[in-house]
Coordinates of C-alpha atoms and ligand atoms in Angstrom, one line a residue:
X28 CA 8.4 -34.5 11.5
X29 CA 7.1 -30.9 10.3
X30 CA 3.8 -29.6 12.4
X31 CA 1.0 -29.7 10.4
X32 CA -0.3 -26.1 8.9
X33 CA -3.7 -26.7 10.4
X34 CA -2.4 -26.6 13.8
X35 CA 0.0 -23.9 13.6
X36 CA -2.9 -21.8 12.1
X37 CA -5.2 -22.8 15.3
X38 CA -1.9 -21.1 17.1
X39 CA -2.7 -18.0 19.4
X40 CA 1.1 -16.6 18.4
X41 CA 3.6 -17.3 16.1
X42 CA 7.1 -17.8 15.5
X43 CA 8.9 -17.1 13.3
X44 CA 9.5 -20.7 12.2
X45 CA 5.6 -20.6 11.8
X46 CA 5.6 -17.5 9.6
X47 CA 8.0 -18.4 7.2
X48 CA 6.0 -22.3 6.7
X49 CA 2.5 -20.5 6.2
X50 CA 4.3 -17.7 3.9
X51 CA 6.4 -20.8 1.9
X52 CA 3.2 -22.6 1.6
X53 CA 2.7 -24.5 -1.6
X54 CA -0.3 -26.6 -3.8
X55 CA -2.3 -28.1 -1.4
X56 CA -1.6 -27.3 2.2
X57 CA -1.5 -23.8 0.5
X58 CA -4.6 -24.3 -0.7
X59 CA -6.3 -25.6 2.7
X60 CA -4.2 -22.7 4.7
X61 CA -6.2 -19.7 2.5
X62 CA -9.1 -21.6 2.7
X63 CA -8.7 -22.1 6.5
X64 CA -8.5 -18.0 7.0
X65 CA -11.0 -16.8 4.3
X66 CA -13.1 -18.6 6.3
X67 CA -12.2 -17.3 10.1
X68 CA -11.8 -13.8 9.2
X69 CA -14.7 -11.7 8.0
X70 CA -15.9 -13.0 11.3
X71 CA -13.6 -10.8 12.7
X72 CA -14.0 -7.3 11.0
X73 CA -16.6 -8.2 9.1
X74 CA -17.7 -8.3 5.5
X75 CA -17.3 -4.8 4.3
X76 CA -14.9 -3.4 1.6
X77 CA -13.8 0.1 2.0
X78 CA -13.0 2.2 -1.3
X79 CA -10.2 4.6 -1.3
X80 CA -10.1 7.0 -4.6
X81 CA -6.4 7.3 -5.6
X82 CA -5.1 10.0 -6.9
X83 CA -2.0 9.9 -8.1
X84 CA -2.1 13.5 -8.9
X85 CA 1.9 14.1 -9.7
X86 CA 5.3 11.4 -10.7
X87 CA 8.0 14.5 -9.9
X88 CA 10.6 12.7 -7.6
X89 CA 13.2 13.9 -5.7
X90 CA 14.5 10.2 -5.0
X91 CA 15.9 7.9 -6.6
X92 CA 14.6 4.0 -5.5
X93 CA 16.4 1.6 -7.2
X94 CA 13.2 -0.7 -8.2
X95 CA 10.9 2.4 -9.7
X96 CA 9.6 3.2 -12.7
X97 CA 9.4 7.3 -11.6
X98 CA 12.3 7.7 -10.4
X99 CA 14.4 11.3 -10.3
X100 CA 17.0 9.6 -12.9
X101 CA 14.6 7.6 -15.7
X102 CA 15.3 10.7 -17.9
X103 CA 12.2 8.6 -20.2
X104 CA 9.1 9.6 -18.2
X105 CA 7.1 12.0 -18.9
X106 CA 6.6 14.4 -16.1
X107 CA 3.3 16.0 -14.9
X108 CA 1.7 17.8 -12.5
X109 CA -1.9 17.2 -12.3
X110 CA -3.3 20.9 -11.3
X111 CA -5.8 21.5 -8.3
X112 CA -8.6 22.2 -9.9
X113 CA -8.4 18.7 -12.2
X114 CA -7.5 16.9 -8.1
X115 CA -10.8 18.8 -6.9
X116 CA -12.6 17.4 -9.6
X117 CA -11.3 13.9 -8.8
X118 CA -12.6 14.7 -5.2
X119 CA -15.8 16.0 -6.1
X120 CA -16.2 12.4 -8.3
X121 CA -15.3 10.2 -5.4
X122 CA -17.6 12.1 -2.9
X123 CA -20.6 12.2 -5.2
X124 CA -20.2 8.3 -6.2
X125 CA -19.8 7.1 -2.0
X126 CA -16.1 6.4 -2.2
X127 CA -16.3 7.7 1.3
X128 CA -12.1 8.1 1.1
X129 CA -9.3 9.1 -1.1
X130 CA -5.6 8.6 -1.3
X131 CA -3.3 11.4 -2.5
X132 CA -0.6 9.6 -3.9
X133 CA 3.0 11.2 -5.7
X134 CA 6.8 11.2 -5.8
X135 CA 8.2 12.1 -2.9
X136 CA 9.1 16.1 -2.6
X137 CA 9.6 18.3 0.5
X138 CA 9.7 21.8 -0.6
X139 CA 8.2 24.3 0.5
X140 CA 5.6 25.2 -2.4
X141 CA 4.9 21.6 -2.2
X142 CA 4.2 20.9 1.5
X143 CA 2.0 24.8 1.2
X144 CA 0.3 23.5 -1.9
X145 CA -1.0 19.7 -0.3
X146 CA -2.0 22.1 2.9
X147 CA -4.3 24.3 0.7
X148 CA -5.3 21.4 -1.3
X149 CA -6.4 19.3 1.6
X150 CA -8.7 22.3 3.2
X151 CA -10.1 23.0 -0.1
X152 CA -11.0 19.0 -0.5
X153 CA -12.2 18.9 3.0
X154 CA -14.3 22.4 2.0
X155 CA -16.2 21.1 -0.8
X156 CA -17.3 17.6 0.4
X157 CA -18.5 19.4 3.8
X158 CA -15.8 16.8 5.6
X159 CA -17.4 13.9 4.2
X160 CA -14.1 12.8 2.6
X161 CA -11.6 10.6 4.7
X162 CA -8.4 11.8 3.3
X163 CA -5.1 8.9 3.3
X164 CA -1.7 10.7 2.2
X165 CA 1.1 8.9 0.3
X166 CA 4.0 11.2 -0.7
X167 CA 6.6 10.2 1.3
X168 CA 9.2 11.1 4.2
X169 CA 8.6 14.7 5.6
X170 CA 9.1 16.9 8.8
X171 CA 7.2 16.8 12.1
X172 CA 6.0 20.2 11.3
X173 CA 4.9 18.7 7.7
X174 CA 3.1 16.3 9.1
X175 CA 1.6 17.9 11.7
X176 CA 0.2 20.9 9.3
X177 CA -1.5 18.4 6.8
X178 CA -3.0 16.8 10.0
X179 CA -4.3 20.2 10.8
X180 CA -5.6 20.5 7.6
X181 CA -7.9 17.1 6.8
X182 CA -5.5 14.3 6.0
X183 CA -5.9 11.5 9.0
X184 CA -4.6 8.7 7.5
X185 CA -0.7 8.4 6.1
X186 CA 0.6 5.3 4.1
X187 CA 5.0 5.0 3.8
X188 CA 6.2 1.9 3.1
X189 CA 8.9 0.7 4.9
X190 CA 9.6 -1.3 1.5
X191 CA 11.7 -3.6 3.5
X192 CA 12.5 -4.0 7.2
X193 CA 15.8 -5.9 6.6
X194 CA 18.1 -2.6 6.8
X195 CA 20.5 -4.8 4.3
X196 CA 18.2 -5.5 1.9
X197 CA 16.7 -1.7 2.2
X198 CA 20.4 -0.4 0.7
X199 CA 20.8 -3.0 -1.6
X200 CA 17.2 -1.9 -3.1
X201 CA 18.1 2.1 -2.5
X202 CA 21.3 4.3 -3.4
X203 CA 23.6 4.7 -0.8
X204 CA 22.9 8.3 0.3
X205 CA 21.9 10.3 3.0
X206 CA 18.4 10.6 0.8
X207 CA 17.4 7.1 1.3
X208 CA 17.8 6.6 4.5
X209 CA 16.3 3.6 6.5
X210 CA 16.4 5.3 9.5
X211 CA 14.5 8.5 8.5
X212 CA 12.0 6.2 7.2
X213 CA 11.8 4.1 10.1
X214 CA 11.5 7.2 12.1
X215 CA 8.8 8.9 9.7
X216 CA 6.6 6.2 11.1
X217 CA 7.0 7.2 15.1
X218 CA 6.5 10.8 13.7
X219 CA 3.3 9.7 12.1
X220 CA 1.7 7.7 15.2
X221 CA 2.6 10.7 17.1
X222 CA 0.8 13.3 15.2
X223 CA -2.0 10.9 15.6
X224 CA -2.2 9.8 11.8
X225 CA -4.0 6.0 11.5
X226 CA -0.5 4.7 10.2
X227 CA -0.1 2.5 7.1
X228 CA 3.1 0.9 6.2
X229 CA 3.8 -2.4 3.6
X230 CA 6.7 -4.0 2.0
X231 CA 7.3 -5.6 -1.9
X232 CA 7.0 -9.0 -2.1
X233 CA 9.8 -11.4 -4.3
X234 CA 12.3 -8.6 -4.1
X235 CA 16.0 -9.6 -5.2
X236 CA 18.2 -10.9 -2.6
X237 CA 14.6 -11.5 -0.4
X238 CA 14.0 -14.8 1.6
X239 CA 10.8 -16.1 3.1
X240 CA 12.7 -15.3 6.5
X241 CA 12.9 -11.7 5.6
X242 CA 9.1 -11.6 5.2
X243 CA 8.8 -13.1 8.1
X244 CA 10.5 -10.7 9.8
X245 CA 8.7 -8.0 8.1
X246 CA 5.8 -9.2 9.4
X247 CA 7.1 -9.1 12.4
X248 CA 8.1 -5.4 12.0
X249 CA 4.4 -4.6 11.4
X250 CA 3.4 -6.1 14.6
X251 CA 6.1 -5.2 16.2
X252 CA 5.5 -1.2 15.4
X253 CA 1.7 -1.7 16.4
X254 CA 0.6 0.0 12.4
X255 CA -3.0 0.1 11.8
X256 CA -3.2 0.0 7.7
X257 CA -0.8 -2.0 5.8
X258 CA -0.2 -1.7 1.5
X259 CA 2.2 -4.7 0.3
X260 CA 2.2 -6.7 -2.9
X261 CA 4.4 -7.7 -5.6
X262 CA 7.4 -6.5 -6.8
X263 CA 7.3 -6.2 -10.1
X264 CA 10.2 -5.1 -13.0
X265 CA 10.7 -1.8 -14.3
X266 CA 13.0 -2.1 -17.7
X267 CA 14.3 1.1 -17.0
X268 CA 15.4 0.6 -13.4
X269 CA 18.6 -0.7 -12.2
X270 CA 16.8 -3.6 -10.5
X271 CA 16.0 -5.2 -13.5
X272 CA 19.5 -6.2 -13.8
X273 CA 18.2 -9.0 -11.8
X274 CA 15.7 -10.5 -13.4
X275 CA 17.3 -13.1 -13.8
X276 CA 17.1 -14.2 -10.5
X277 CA 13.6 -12.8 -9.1
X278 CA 10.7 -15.6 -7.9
X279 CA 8.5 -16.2 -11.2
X280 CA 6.1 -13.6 -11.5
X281 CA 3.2 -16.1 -10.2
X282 CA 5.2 -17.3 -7.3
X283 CA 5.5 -13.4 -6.3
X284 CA 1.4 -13.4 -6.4
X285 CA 1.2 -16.6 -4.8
X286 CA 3.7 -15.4 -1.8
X287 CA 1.7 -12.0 -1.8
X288 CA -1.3 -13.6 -0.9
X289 CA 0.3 -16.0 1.7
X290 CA 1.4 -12.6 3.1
X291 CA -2.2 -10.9 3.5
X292 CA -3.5 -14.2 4.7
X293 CA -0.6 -14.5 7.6
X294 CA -1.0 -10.7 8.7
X295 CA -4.5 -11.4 9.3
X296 CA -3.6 -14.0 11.8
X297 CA -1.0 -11.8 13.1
X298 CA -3.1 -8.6 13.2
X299 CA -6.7 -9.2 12.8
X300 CA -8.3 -6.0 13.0
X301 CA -5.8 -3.7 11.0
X302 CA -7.2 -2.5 7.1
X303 CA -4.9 -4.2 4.3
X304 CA -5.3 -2.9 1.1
X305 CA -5.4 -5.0 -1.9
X306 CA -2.7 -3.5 -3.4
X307 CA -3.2 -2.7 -7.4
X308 CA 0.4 -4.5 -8.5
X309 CA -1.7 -7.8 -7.5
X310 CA -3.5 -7.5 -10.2
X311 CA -0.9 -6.3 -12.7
X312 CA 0.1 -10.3 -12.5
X313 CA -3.7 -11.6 -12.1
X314 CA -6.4 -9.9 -13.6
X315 CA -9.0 -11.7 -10.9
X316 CA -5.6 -10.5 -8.2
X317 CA -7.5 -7.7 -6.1
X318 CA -10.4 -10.1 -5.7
X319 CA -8.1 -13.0 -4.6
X320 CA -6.5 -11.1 -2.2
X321 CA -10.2 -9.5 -0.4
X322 CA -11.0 -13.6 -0.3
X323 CA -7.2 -14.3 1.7
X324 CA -7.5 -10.9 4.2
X325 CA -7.8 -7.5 2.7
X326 CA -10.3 -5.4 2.7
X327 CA -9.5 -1.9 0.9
X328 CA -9.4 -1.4 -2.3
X329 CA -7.9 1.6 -4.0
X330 CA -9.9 2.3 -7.6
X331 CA -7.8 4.3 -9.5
X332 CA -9.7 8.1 -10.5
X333 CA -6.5 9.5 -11.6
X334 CA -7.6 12.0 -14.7
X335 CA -7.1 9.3 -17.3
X336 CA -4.9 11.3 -19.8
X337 CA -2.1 10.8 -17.1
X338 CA -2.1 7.5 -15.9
X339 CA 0.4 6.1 -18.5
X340 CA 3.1 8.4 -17.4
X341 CA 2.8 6.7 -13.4
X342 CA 4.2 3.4 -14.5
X343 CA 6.2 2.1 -11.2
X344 CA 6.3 -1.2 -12.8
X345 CA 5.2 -2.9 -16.2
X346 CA 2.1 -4.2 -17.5
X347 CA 0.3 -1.5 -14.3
X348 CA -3.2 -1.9 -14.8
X349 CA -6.2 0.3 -15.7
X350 CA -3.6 3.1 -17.4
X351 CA -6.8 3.7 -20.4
X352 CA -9.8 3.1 -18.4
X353 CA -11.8 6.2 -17.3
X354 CA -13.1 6.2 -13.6
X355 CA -16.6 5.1 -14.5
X356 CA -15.3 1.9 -16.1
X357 CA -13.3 1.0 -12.9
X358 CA -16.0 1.6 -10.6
X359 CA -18.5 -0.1 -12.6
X360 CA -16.5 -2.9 -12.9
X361 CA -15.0 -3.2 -9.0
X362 CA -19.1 -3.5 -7.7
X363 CA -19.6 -6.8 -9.7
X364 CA -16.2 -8.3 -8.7
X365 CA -16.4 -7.3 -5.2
X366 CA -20.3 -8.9 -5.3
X367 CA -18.3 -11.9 -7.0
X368 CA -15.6 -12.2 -3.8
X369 CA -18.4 -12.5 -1.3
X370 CA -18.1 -9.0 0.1
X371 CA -20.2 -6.0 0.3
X372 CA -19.1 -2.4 -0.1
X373 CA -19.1 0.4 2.6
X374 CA -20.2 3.2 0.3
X375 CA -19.9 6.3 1.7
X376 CA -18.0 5.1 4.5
X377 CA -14.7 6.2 5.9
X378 CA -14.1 2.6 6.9
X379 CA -11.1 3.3 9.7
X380 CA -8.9 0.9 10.8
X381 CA -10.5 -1.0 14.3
X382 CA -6.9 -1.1 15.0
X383 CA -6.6 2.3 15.6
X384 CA -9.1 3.1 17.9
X385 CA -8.1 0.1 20.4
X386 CA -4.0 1.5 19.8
X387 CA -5.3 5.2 21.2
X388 CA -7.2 3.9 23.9
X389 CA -4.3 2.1 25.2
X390 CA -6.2 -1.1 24.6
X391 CA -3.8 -2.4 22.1
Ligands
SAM7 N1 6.7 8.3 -3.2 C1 6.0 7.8 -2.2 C2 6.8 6.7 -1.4 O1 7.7 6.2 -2.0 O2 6.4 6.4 -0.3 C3 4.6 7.3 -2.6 C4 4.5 6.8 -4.0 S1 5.4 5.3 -4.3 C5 5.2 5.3 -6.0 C6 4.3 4.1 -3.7 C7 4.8 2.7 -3.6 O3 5.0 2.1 -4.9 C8 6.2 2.5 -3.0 O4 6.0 2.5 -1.6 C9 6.6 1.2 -3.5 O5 6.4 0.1 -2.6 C10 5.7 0.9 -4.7 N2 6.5 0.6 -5.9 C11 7.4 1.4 -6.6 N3 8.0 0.7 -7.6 C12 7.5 -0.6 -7.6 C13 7.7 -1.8 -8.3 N4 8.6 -1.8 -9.3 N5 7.0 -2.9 -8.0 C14 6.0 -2.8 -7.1 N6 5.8 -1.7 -6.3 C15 6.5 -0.6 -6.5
SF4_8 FE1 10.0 8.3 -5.7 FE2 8.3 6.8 -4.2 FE3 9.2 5.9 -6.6 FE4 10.9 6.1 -4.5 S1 9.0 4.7 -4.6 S2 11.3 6.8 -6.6 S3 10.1 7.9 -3.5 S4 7.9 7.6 -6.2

């Protein structure tokens, strides 16, 4: 006879048997699983909600993912550049209304004007909010020596997906050359822990050829590489991407939710102190999705303050919300809806990860 879900959630660890029955979870021992950790959590790290302004100030890409919307070879998109007076600006908003963090966020590019240019940006940010501003990066695999200069210059926080930890599934999902690598990605992420970043990674969720076991595994990954942030949520369809030749045979798009939040509930569990973010693609699927998940485990949310003229042209995946809303609208609208989940916001707060702070005192 199966174990009950109530008793493998009372577990103190899991395998990986257990992870892949809370994360194939359905109706109601689904239901009495979420409920059973919404509960037990905020005990834990508490009630608080941490903003984190994204910027997602540029969709230039030198790669080539097989699942996104930006990629180098959608010859469809519009490119742009947003320049770093109209990022400063961004900044100044998310200072002066308490975000207390933003996220730079673009395609991933390595040259040298670029990896100069974030540098300068970061010190000017950093300048002008008289430090107050936690800064989280997001534009991919770089150098040591990259990654130690943006250190140097503000940014303490780094998010790189590891997109999937199943080095099969990674090359079905990516071209097979020496630019998408899974080992320099995999790698990236010592690099990152070394400089002394607070070290994000996530995966997509209900991505072709992916099994419950594979998430299962991936949460193991997470553990396993001791991360203190973590970004995952749906995959979702990009009509111009050759992943969509799959369709087909993808989870329905509300089974993808559904798993997504079986996944932020399980990491929880499995790391209770880490941040999660609710990731935005949640609620591309449900408009009530970023509240769901804060309810299931998370507890950062990214508001989008990109300059709104722009936000059309970063469409990773369809239906991506908020592309015609200005900031005010979002923020506005985020303070009732986190008020609505039960939670309170950190305003100007930096909100680390707990996680981090035991990892560099050797404690975890
Ligand atoms: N270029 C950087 C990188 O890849 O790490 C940062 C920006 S990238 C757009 C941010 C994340 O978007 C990726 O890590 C990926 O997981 C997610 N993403 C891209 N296409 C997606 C899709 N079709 N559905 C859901 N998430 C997607
Ligand atoms: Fe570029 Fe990131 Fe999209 Fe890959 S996921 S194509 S690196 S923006």
């Amino acid at each position: 006879m199966q174990e009950k879900i109530t008793d493998i959630i009372k577990k103190e660890s899991f395998t990986k048997e257990d992870l892949v029955r809370l994360l194939s979870s359905e109706g109601e021992e689904r239901a009495v699983f979420l409920k059973k950790v919404a509960k037990s959590y905020i005990g834990t790290i508490g009630k608080k909600v941490y903003f984190r302004g994204l910027i997602e100030f540029s969709n230039y890409c030198t790669k080539d993912c097989l699942y996104c919307g930006i990629r180098k070879s959608n010859s469809k998109v519009d490119r742009y550049n947003i320049d770093d007076d109209a990022i400063l600006e961004a900044a100044r908003f998310a200072h002066q209304n308490r975000y207390g963090s933003l996220v730079l966020q673009s395609g991933e590019r390595s040259d040298d004007a670029f990896v100069e240019r974030i540098e300068n940006l970061l010190r000017r940010i950093k300048a002008e909010t008289n430090g107050e501003l936690g800064i989280t990066i997001s534009v991919g695999e770089q150098t040591e020596e990259t990654f130690r200069r943006w250190f140097e210059a503000g940014a303490h926080r780094y998010l790189l997906r590891i997109e999937s930890s199943n080095r099969d599934l990674y090359y079905k999902i990516h071209p097979q050359n020496h630019k998408h690598d899974f080992d320099t990605r995999l790698n990236c992420l010592h690099l990152l822990k070394k400089t002394g970043y607070q070290t994000g990674t996530g995966v997509m969720i209900g991505l072709p050829f992916q099994t419950y076991e594979d998430l299962a595994d991936d949460l193991l990954f997470m553990k396993e590489l001791n991360v203190d942030m973590v970004g995952m949520g749906p995959f979702i369809e990009h009509h111009d991407t050759p992943l969509y030749q799959y369709r087909d045979q993808l989870w329905p798009l509300q089974r993808r939710f559904e798993v997504a939040l079986n996944m932020i509930a399980t990491l929880r569990l499995l790391m209770p102190d880490i941040n999660m973010v609710a990731a935005t693609a949640l609620q591309a699927i449900d408009p009530m999705g970023r509240e769901k998940a804060l309810r299931v485990g998370a507890n950062i949310i990214m508001p989008n303050i990109t300059p709104t003229f722009h936000r059309k042209d970063y469409q990773l995946y369809e239906n991506k919300p908020c592309t015609d809303e200005g900031a005010d609208d979002c923020t506005n609208c985020l303070n009732i809806r986190i008020e609505m989940a039960g939670r309170e916001i950190g305003y100007g707060e930096w909100g680390d990860s707990r996680h981090f702070f035991k990892r560099i005192s050797g404690k975890q």
